[in-house]
mmCIF file of C-alpha atoms in Angstrom:
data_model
loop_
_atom_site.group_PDB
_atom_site.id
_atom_site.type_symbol
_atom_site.label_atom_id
_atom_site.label_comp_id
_atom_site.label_asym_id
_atom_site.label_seq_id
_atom_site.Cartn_x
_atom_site.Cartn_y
_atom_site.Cartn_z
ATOM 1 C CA UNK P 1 -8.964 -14.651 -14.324
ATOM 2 C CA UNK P 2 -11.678 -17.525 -13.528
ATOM 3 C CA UNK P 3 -9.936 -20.743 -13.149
ATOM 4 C CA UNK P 4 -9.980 -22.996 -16.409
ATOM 5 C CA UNK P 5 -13.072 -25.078 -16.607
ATOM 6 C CA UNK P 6 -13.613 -27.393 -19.750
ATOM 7 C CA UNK P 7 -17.138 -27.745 -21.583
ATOM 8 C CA UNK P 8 -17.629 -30.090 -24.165
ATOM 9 C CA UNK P 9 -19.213 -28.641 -27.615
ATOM 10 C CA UNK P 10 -20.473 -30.982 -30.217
ATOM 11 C CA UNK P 11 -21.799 -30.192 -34.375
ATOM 12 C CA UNK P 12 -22.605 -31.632 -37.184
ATOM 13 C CA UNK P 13 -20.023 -30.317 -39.473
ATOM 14 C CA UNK P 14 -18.593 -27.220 -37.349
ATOM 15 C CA UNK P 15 -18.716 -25.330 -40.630
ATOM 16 C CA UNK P 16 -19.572 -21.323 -42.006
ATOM 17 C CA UNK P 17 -21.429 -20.843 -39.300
ATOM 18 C CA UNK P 18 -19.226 -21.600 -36.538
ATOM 19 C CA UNK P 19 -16.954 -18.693 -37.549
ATOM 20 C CA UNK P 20 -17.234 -16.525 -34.325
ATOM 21 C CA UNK P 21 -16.839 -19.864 -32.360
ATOM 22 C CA UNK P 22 -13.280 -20.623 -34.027
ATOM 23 C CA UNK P 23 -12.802 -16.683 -33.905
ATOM 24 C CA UNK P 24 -12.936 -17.019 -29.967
ATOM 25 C CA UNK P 25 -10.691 -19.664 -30.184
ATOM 26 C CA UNK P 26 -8.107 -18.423 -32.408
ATOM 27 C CA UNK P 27 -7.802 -15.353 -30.069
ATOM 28 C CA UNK P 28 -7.896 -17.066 -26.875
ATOM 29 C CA UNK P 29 -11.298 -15.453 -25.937
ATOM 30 C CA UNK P 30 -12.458 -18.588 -24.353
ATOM 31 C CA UNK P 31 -8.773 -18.948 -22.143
ATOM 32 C CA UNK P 32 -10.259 -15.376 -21.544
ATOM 33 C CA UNK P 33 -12.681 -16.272 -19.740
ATOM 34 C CA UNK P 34 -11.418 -19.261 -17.980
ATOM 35 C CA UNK P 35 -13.159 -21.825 -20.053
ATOM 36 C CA UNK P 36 -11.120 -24.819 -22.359
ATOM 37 C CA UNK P 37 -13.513 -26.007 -25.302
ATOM 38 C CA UNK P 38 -13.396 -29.521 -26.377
ATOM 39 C CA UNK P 39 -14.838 -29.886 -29.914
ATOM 40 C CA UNK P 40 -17.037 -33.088 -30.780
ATOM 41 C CA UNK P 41 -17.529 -33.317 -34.318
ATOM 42 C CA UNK P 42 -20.267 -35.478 -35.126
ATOM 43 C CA UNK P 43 -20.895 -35.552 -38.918
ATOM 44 C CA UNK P 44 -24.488 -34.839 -38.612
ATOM 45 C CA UNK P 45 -26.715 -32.442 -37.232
ATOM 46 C CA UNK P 46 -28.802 -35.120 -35.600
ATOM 47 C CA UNK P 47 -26.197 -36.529 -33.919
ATOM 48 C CA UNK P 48 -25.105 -33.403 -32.648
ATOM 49 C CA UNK P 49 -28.789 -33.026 -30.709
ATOM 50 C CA UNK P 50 -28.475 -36.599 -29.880
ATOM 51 C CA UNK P 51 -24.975 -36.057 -28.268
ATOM 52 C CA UNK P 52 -26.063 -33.127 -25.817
ATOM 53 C CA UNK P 53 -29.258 -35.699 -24.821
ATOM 54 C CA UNK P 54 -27.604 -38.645 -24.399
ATOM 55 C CA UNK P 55 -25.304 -36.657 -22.432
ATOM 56 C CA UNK P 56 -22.289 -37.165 -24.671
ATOM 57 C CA UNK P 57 -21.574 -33.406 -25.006
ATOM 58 C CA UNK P 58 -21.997 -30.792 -23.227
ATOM 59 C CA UNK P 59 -23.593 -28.050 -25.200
ATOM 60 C CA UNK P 60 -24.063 -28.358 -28.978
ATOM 61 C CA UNK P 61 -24.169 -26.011 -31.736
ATOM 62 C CA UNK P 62 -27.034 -27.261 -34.329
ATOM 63 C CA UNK P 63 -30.440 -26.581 -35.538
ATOM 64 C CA UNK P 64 -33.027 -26.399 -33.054
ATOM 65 C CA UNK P 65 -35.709 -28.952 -34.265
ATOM 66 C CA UNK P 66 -34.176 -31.875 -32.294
ATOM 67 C CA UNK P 67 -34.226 -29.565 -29.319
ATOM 68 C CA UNK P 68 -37.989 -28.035 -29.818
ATOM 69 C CA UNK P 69 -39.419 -31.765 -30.562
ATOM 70 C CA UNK P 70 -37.465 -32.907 -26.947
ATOM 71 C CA UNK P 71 -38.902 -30.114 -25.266
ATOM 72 C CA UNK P 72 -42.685 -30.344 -26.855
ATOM 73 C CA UNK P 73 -42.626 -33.926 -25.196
ATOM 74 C CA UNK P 74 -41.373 -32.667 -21.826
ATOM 75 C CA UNK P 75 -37.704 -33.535 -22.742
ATOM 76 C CA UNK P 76 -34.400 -31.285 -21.107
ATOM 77 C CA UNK P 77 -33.115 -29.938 -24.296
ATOM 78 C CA UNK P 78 -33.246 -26.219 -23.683
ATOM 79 C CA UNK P 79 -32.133 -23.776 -26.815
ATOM 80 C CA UNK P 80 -30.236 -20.566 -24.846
ATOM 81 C CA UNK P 81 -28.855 -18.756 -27.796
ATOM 82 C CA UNK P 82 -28.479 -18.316 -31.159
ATOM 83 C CA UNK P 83 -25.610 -19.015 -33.351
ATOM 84 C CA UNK P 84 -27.317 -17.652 -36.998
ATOM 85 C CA UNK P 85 -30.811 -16.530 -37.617
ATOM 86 C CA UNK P 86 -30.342 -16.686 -41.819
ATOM 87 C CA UNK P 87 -30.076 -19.188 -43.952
ATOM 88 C CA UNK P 88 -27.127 -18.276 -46.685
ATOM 89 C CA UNK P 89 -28.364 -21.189 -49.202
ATOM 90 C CA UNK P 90 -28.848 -21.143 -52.453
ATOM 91 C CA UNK P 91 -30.112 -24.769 -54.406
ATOM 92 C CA UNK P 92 -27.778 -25.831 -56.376
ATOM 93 C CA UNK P 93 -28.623 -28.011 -59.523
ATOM 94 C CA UNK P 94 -26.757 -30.007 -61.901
ATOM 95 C CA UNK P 95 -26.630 -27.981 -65.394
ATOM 96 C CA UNK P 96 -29.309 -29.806 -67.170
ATOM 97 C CA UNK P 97 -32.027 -28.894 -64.512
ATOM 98 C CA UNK P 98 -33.000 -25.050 -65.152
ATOM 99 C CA UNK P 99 -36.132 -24.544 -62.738
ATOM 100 C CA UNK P 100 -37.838 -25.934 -59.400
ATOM 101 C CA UNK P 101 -39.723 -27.553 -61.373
ATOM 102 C CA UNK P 102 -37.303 -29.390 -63.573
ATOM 103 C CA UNK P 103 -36.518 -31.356 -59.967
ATOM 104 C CA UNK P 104 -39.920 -33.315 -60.399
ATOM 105 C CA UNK P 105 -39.045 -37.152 -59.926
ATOM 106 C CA UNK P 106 -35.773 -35.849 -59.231
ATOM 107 C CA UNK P 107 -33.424 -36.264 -56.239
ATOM 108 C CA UNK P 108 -32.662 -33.979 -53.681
ATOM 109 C CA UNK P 109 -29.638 -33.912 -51.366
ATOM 110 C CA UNK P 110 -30.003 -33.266 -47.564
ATOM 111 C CA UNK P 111 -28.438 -33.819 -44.433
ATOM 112 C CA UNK P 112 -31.054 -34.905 -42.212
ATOM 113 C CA UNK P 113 -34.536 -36.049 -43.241
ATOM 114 C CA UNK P 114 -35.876 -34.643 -40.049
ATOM 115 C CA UNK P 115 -33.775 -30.849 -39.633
ATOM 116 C CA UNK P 116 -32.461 -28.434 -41.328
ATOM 117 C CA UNK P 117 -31.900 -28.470 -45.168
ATOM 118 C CA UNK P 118 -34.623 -31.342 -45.047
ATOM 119 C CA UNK P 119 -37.563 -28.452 -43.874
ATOM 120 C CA UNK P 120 -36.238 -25.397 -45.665
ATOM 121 C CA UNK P 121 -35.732 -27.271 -49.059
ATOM 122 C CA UNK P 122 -39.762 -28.658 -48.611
ATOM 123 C CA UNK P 123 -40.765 -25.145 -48.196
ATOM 124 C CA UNK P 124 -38.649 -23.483 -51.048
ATOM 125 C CA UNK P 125 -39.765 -26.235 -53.111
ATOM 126 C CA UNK P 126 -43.637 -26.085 -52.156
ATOM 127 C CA UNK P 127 -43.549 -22.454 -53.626
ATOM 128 C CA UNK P 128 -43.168 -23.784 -57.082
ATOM 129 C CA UNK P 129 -45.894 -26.820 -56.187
ATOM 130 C CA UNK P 130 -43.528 -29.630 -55.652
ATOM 131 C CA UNK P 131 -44.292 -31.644 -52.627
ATOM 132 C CA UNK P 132 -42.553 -34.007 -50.688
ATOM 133 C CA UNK P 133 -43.350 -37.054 -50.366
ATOM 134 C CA UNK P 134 -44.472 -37.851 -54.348
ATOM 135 C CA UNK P 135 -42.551 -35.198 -56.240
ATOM 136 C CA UNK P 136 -39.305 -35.458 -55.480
ATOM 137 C CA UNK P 137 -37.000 -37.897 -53.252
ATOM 138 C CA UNK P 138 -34.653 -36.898 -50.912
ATOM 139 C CA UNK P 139 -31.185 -38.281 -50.520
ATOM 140 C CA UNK P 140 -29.202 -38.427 -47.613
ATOM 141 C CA UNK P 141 -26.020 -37.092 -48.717
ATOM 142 C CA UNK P 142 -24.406 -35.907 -45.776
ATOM 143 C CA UNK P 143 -23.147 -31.973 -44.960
ATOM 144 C CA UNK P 144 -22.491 -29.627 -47.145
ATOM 145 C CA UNK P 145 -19.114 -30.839 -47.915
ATOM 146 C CA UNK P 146 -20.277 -33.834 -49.375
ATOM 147 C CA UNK P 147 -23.154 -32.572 -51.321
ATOM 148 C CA UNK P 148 -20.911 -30.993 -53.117
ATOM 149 C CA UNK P 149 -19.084 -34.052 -53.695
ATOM 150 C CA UNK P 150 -22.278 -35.784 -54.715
ATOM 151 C CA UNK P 151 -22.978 -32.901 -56.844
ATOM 152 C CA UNK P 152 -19.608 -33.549 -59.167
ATOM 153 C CA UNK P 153 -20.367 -37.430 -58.940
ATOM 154 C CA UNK P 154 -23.908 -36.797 -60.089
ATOM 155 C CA UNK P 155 -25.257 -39.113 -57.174
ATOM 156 C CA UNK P 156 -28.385 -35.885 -56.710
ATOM 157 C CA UNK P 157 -29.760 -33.703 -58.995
ATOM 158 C CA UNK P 158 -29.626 -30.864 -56.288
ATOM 159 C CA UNK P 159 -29.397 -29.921 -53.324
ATOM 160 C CA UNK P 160 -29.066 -26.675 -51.014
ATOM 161 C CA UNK P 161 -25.158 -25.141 -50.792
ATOM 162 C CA UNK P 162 -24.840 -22.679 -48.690
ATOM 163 C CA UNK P 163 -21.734 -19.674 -49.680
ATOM 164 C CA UNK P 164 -19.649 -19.972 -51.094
ATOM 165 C CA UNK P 165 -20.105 -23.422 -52.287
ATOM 166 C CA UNK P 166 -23.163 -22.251 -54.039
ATOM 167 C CA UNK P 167 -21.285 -19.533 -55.636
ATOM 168 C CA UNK P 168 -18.194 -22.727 -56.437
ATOM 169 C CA UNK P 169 -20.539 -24.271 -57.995
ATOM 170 C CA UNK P 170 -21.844 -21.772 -60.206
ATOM 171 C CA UNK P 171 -18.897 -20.970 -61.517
ATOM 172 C CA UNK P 172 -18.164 -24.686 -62.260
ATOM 173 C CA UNK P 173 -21.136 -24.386 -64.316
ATOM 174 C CA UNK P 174 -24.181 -25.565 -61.888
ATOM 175 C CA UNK P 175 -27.335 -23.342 -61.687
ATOM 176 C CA UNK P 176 -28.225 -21.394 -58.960
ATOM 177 C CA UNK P 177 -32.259 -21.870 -59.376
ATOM 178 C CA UNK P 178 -33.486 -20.583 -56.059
ATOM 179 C CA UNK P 179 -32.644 -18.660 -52.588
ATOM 180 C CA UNK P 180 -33.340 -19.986 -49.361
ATOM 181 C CA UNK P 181 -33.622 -16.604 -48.098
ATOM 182 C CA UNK P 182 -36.051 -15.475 -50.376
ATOM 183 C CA UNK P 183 -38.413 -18.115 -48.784
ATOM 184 C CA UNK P 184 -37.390 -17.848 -45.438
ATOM 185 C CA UNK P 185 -35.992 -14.519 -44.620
ATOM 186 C CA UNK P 186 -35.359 -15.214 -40.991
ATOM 187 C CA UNK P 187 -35.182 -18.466 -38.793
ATOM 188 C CA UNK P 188 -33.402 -20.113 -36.021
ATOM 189 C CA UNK P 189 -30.378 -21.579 -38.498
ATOM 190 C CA UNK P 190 -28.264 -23.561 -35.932
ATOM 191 C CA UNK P 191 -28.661 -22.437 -31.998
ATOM 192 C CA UNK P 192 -26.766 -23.457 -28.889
ATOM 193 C CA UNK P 193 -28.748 -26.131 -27.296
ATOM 194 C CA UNK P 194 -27.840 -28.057 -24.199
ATOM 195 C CA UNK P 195 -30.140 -30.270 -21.188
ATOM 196 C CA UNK P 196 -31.866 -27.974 -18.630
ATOM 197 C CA UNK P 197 -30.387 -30.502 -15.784
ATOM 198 C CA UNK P 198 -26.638 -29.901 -16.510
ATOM 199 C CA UNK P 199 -27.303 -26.043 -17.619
ATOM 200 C CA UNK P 200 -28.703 -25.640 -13.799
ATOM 201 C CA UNK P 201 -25.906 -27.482 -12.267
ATOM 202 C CA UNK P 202 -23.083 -25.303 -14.381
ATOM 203 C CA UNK P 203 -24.754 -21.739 -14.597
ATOM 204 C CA UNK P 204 -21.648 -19.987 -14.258
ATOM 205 C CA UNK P 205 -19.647 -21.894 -17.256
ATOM 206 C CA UNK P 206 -22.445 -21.329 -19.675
ATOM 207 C CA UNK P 207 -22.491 -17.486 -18.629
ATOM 208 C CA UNK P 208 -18.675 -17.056 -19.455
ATOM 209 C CA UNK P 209 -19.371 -19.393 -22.735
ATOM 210 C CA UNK P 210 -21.577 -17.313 -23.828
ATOM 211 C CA UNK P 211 -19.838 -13.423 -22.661
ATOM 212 C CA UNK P 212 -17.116 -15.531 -24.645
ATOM 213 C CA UNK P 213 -19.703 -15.372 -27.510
ATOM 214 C CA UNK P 214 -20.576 -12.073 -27.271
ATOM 215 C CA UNK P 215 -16.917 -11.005 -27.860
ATOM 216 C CA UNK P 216 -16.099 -12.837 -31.140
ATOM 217 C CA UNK P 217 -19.456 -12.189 -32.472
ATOM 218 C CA UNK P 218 -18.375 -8.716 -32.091
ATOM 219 C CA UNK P 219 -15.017 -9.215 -34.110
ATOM 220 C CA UNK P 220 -16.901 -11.429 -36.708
ATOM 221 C CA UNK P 221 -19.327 -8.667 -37.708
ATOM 222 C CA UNK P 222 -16.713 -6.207 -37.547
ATOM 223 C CA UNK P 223 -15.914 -5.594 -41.653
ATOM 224 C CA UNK P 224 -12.347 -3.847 -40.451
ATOM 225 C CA UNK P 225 -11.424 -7.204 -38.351
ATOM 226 C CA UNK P 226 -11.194 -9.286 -41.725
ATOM 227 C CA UNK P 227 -7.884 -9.738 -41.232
ATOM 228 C CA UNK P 228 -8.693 -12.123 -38.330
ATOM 229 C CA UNK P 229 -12.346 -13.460 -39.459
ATOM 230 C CA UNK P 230 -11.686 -13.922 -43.389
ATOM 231 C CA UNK P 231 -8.341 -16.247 -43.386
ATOM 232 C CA UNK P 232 -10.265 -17.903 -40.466
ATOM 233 C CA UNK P 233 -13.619 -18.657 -42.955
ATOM 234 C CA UNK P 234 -11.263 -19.557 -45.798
ATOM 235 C CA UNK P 235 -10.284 -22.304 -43.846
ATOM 236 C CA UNK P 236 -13.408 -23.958 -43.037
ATOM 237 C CA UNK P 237 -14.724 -23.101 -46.091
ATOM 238 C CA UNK P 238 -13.155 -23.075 -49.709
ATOM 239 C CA UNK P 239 -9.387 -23.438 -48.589
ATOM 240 C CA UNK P 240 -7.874 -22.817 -51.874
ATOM 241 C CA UNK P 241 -9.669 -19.777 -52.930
ATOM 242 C CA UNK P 242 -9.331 -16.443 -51.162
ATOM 243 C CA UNK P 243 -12.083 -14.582 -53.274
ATOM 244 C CA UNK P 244 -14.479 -17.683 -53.075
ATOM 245 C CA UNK P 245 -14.048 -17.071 -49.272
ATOM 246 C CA UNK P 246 -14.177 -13.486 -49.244
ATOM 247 C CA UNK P 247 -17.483 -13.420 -51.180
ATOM 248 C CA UNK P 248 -19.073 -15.551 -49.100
ATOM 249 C CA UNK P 249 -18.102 -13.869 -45.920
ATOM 250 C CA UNK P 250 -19.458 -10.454 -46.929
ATOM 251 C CA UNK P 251 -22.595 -12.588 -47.952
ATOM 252 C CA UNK P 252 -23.599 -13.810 -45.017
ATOM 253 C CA UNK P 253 -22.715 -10.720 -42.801
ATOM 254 C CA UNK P 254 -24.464 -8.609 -45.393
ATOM 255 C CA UNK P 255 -27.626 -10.400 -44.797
ATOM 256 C CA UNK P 256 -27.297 -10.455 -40.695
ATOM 257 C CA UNK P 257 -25.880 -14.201 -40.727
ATOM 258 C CA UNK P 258 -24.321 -13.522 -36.766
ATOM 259 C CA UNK P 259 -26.343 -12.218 -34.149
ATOM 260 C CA UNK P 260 -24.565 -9.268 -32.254
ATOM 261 C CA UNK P 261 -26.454 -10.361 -29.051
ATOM 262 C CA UNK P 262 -27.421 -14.032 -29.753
ATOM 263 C CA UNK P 263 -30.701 -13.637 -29.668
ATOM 264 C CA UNK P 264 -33.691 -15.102 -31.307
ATOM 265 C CA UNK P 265 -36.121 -12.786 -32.292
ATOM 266 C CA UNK P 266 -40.126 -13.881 -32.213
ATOM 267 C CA UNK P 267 -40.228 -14.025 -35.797
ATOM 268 C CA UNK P 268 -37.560 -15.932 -36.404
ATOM 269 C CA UNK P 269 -38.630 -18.727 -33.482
ATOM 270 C CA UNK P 270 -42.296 -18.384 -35.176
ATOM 271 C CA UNK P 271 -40.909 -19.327 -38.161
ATOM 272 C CA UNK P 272 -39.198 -22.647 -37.188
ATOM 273 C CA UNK P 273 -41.826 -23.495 -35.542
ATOM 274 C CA UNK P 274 -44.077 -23.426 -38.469
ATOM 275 C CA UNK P 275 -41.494 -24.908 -40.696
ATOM 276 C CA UNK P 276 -41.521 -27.848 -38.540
ATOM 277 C CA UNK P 277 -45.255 -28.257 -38.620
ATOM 278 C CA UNK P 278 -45.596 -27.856 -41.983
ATOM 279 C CA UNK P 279 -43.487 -30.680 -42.439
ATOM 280 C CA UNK P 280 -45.268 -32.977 -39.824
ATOM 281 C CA UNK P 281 -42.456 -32.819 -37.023
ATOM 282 C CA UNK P 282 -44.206 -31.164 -34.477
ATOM 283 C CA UNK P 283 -47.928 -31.185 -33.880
ATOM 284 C CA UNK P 284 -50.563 -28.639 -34.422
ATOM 285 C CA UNK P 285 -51.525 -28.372 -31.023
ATOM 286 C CA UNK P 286 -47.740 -27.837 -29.753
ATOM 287 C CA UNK P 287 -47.432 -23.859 -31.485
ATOM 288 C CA UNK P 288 -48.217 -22.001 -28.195
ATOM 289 C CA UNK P 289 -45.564 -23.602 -26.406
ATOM 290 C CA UNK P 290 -42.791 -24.931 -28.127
ATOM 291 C CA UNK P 291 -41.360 -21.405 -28.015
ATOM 292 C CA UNK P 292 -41.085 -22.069 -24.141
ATOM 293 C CA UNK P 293 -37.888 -24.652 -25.383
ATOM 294 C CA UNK P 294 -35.612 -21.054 -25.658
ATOM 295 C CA UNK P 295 -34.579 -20.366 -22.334
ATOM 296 C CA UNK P 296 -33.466 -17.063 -21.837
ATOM 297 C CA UNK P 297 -32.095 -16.600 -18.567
ATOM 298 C CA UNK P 298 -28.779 -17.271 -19.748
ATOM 299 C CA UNK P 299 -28.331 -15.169 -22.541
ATOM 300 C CA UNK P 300 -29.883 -12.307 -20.011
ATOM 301 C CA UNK P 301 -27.177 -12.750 -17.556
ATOM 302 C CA UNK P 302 -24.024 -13.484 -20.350
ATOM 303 C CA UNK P 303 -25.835 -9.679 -21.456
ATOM 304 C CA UNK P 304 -25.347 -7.764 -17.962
#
């Protein structure tokens, strides 16, 4: 066995999606292959990007917007894998508000106002002619968790839950009044991201974190290994309710939530992209090459 080398992994929340992560974990795939993960939870996805560019973590598990803006300006942050290309969301309003475009004047909760649930709301939301700025405000409200929580106190009027809080909160009465997916079928969710400096000086720990990868994504898309992956999802998810839990979980791998071989298709890096320049966070001008920020030399050798 490789000799024990620690790495440093930071997130916003180090929720749903972080499943085959905690999987590896759990079953000592990591210790496997010689690595010892330090988790850095940062409470937002922004901070998570910052973390891995200020140098504060080592690799970071988070949407790539942060990491293609960096890299469009001739930053380090390098994406090198994926963690989820789908987005398992539904939006979530309070009962009173029935369509999209009940949510005029209304407020929206997010988690960033620059990544993530901030772009995929404005697009969802554009399909039914609201627009952001003027139509609707936005509310930072923090991750998921506390959305929720925001939800009950009726701070927002909405906002987007992903499973199985969306399907929580419509059974506590909520309405489910649109599907990310629908919208956005495929997309760079939340990818591993680190600085191309400290990937080239530690090559062989980010191949053996990643191989590591490979193996629990296996087990996490593997319906018959539920008796390892669902009690794991409960967990992080809805901690109290089993069927909540396993609903969700057969959601998201229904729909292709985990990668098999971490990889970002074209369509799915096209697509975040555009998001992003739709919603003035990347220029025009940048499209040709701000795929260039997925590096794929490491995935390529974790593969061989």
């Amino acid at each position: 066995m490789a000799s024990s080398q620690h790495l440093s992994l930071a997130g916003g929340a180090q929720g749903f999606n972080w499943l085959p992560i905690f999987v590896a974990e759990e079953l000592g795939i990591f210790a496997k292959h010689g690595l010892s993960i330090e988790y850095k939870k940062m409470g937002t996805v922004d901070k998570a990007t910052s973390a891995v560019l200020e140098g504060e973590a080592d690799l970071a598990i988070t949407p790539p917007e942060g990491a293609v803006a960096d890299f469009v300006k001739g930053g380090e942050l390098r994406v090198i894998a994926s963690n989820s290309n789908r987005l398992p969301m539904s939006l979530v309003a309070q009962p009173s508000i029935k369509s999209i475009k009940d949510l005029k004047g209304k407020k929206v909760g997010t988690s960033s106002l620059t990544e993530g649930t901030a772009i995929y709301t404005q697009m969802l939301l554009s399909k039914d002619g609201l627009h952001y700025p003027g139509d609707y405000e936005f509310e930072l409200a923090g991750i998921h968790t506390k959305r929720w929580e925001a939800l009950q106190a009726g701070e927002i009027d909405c906002a987007p839950q992903p499973a199985p809080w969306n399907f929580l909160a419509e059974r506590d009465g909520f309405n489910l009044i649109g599907e990310i997916n629908d919208v956005i079928p495929e997309i760079v969710f939340a990818a591993v991201i680190g600085r191309k400096s400290w990937l080239d000086g530690n090559r062989d720990i980010v191949v053996r974190f990643l191989r590591a990868l490979l193996d629990a994504y296996a087990i996490t898309n593997n319906p018959s290994r539920d008796d390892i992956t669902l009690p794991i999802f409960q967990r992080i998810t809805t901690k109290e309710d089993i069927d909540l839990a396993s609903h969700g979980l057969r959601y998201m791998r229904d729909m292709g939530m985990w990668p098999s071989d971490l990889s970002i298709p074209q369509a799915a890096m096209d697509t975040t992209i555009d998001l992003m320049i739709r919603a003035n966070l990347l220029d025009e001008a940048a499209r040709p090459s701000a795929g260039g920020v997925f590096d794929h030399g490491l995935l390529e050798a974790a593969s061989s």
